[in-house]
CSV table of N, CA and C in Angstrom, one decimal:
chain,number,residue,atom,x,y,z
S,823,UNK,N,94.7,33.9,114.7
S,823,UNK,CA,93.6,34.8,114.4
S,823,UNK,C,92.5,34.8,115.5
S,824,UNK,N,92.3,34.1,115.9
S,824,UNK,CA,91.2,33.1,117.4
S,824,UNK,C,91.8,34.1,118.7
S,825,UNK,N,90.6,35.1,119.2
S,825,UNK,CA,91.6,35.5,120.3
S,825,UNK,C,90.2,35.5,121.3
S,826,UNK,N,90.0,35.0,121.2
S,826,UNK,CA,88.3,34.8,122.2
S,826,UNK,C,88.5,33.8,123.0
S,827,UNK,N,88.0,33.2,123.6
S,827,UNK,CA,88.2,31.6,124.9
S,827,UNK,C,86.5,31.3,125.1
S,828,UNK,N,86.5,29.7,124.2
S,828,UNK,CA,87.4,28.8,124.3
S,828,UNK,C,87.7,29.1,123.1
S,829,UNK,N,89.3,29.3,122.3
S,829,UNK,CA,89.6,29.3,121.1
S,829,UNK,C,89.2,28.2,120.2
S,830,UNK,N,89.2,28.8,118.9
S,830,UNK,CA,88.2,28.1,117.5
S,830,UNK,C,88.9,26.9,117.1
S,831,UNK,N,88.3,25.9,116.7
S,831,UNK,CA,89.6,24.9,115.9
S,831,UNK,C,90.1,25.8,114.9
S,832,UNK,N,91.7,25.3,114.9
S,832,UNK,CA,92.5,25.4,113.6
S,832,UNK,C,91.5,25.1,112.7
S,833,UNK,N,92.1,25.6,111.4
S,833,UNK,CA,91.7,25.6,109.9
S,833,UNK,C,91.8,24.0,109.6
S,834,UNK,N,92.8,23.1,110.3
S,834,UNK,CA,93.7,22.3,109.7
S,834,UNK,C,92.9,21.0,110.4
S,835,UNK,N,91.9,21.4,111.1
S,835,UNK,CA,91.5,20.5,112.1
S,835,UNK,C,90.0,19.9,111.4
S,836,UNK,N,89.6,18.6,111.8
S,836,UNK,CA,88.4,18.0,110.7
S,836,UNK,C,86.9,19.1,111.6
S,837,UNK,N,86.8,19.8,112.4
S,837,UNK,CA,85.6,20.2,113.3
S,837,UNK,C,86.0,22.2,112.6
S,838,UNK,N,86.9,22.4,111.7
S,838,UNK,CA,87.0,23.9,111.5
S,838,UNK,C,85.7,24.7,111.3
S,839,UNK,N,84.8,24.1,110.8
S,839,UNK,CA,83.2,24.9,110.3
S,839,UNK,C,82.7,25.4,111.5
S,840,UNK,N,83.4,24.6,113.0
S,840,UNK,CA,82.8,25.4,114.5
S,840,UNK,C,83.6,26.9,114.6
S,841,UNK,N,84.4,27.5,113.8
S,841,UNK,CA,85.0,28.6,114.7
S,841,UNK,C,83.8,30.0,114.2
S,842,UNK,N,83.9,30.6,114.9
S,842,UNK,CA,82.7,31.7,114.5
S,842,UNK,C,83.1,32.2,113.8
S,843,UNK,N,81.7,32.9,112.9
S,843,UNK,CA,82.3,33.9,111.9
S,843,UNK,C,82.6,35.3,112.0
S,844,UNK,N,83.6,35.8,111.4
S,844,UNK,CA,83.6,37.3,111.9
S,844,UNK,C,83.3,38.0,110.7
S,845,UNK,N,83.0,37.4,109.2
S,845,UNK,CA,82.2,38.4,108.3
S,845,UNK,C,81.5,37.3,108.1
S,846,UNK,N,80.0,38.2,107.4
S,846,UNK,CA,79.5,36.9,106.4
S,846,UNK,C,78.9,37.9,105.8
S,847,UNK,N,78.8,37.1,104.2
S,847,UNK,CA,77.9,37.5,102.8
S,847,UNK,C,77.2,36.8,102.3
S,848,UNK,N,75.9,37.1,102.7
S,848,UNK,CA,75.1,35.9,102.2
S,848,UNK,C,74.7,35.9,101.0
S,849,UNK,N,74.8,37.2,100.7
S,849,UNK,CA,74.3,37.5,99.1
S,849,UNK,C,75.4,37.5,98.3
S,850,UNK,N,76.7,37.2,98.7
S,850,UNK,CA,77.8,36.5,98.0
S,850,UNK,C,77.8,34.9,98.0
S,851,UNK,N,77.2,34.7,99.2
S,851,UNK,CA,77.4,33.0,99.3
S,851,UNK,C,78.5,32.7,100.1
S,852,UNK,N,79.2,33.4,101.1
S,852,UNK,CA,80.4,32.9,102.0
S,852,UNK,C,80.4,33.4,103.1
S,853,UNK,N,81.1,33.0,103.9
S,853,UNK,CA,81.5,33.5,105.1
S,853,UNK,C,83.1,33.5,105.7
S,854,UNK,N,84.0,34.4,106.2
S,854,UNK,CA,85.0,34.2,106.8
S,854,UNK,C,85.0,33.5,108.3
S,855,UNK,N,85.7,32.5,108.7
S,855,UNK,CA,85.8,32.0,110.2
S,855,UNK,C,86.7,32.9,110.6
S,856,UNK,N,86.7,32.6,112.1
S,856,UNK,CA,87.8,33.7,112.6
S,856,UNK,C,89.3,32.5,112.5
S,857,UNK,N,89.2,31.1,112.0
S,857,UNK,CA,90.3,30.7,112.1
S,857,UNK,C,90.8,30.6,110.3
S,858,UNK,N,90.3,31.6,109.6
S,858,UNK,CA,91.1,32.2,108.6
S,858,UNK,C,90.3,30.8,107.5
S,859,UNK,N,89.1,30.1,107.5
S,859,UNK,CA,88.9,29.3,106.9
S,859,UNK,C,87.3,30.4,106.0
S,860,UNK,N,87.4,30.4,104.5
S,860,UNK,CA,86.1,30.9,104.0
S,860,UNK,C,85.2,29.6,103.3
S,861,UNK,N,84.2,29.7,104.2
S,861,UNK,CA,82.7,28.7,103.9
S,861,UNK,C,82.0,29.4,103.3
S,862,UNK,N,82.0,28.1,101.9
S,862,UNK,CA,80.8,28.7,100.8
S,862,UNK,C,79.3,28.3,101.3
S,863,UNK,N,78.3,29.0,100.8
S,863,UNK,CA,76.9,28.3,100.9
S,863,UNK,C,77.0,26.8,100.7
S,864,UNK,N,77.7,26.4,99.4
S,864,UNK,CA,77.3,25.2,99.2
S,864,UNK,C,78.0,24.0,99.8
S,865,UNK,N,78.7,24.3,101.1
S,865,UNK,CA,79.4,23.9,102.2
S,865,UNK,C,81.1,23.5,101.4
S,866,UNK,N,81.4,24.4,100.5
S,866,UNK,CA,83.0,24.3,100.1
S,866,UNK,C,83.9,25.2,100.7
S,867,UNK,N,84.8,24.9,101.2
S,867,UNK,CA,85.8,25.9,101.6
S,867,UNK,C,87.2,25.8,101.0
S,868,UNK,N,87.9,26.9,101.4
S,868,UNK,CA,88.3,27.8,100.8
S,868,UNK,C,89.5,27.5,102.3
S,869,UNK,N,90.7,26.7,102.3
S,869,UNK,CA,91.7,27.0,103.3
S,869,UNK,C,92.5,27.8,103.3
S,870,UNK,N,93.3,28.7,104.8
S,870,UNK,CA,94.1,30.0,104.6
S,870,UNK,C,95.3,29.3,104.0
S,871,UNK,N,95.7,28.2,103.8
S,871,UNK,CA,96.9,27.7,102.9
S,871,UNK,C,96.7,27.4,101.6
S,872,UNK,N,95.5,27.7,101.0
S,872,UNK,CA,95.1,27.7,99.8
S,872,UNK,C,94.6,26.1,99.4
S,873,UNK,N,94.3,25.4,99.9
S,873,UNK,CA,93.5,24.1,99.7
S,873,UNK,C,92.3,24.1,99.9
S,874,UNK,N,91.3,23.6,98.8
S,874,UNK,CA,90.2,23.8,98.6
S,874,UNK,C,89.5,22.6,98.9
S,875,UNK,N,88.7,22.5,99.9
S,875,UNK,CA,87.1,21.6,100.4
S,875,UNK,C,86.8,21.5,99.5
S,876,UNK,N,86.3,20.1,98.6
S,876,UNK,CA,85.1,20.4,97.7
S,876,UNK,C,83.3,20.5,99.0
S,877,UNK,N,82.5,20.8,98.0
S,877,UNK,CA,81.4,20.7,99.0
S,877,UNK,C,80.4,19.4,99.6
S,878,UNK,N,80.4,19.4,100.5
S,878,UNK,CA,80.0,18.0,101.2
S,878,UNK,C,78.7,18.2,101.6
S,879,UNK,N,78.0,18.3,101.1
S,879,UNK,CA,76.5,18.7,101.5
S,879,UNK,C,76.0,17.1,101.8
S,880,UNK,N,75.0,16.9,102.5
S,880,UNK,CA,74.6,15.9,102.8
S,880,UNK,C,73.5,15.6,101.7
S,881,UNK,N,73.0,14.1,101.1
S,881,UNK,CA,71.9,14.2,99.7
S,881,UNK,C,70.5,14.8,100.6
S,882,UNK,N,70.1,15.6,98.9
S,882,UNK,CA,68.9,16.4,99.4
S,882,UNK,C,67.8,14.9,99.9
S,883,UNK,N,66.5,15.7,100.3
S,883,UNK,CA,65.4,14.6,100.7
S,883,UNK,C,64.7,13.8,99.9
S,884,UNK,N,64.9,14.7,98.2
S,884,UNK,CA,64.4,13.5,97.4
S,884,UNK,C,65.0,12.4,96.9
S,885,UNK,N,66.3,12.4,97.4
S,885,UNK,CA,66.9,12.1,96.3
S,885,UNK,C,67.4,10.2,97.3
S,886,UNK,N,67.0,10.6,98.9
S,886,UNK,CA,67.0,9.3,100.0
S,886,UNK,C,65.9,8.7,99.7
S,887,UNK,N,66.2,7.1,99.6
S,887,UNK,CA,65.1,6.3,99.3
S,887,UNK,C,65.3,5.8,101.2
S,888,UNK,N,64.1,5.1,101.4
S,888,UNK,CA,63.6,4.3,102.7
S,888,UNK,C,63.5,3.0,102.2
S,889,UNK,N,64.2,2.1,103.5
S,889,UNK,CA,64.3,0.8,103.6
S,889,UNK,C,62.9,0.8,104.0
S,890,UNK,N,62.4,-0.6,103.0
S,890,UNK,CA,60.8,-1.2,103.2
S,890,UNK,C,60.5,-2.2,104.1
């Protein structure tokens, strides 16, 4: 799908969220990569083999306590 240089990581690869997008809906909540992987807002994806990311968001800021 990747025909640009330097080409996108595979789908299949742990860095895929780097390939650019060539649609996005924000007011759907997704976006298409150009290496065929669709990213939800809530960082889940959606692989072109049909395996689904759950979403890996990092914890919000209230929810990090500080070492004292």
């Amino acid at each position: 799908m990747c025909r640009h240089r330097p080409p996108c990581p595979p789908a299949d690869s742990p860095d895929r969220e780097a390939a650019r997008p060539v649609a996005r809906f924000p007011e759907q909540g997704w976006s298409l990569l150009c290496n065929g992987v669709l990213l939800f807002e809530d960082t889940g994806e959606l692989l072109p083999d049909g395996r689904i990311i759950a979403p890996h968001r990092p914890p919000a800021a209230e929810h990090v306590t500080a070492a004292a």
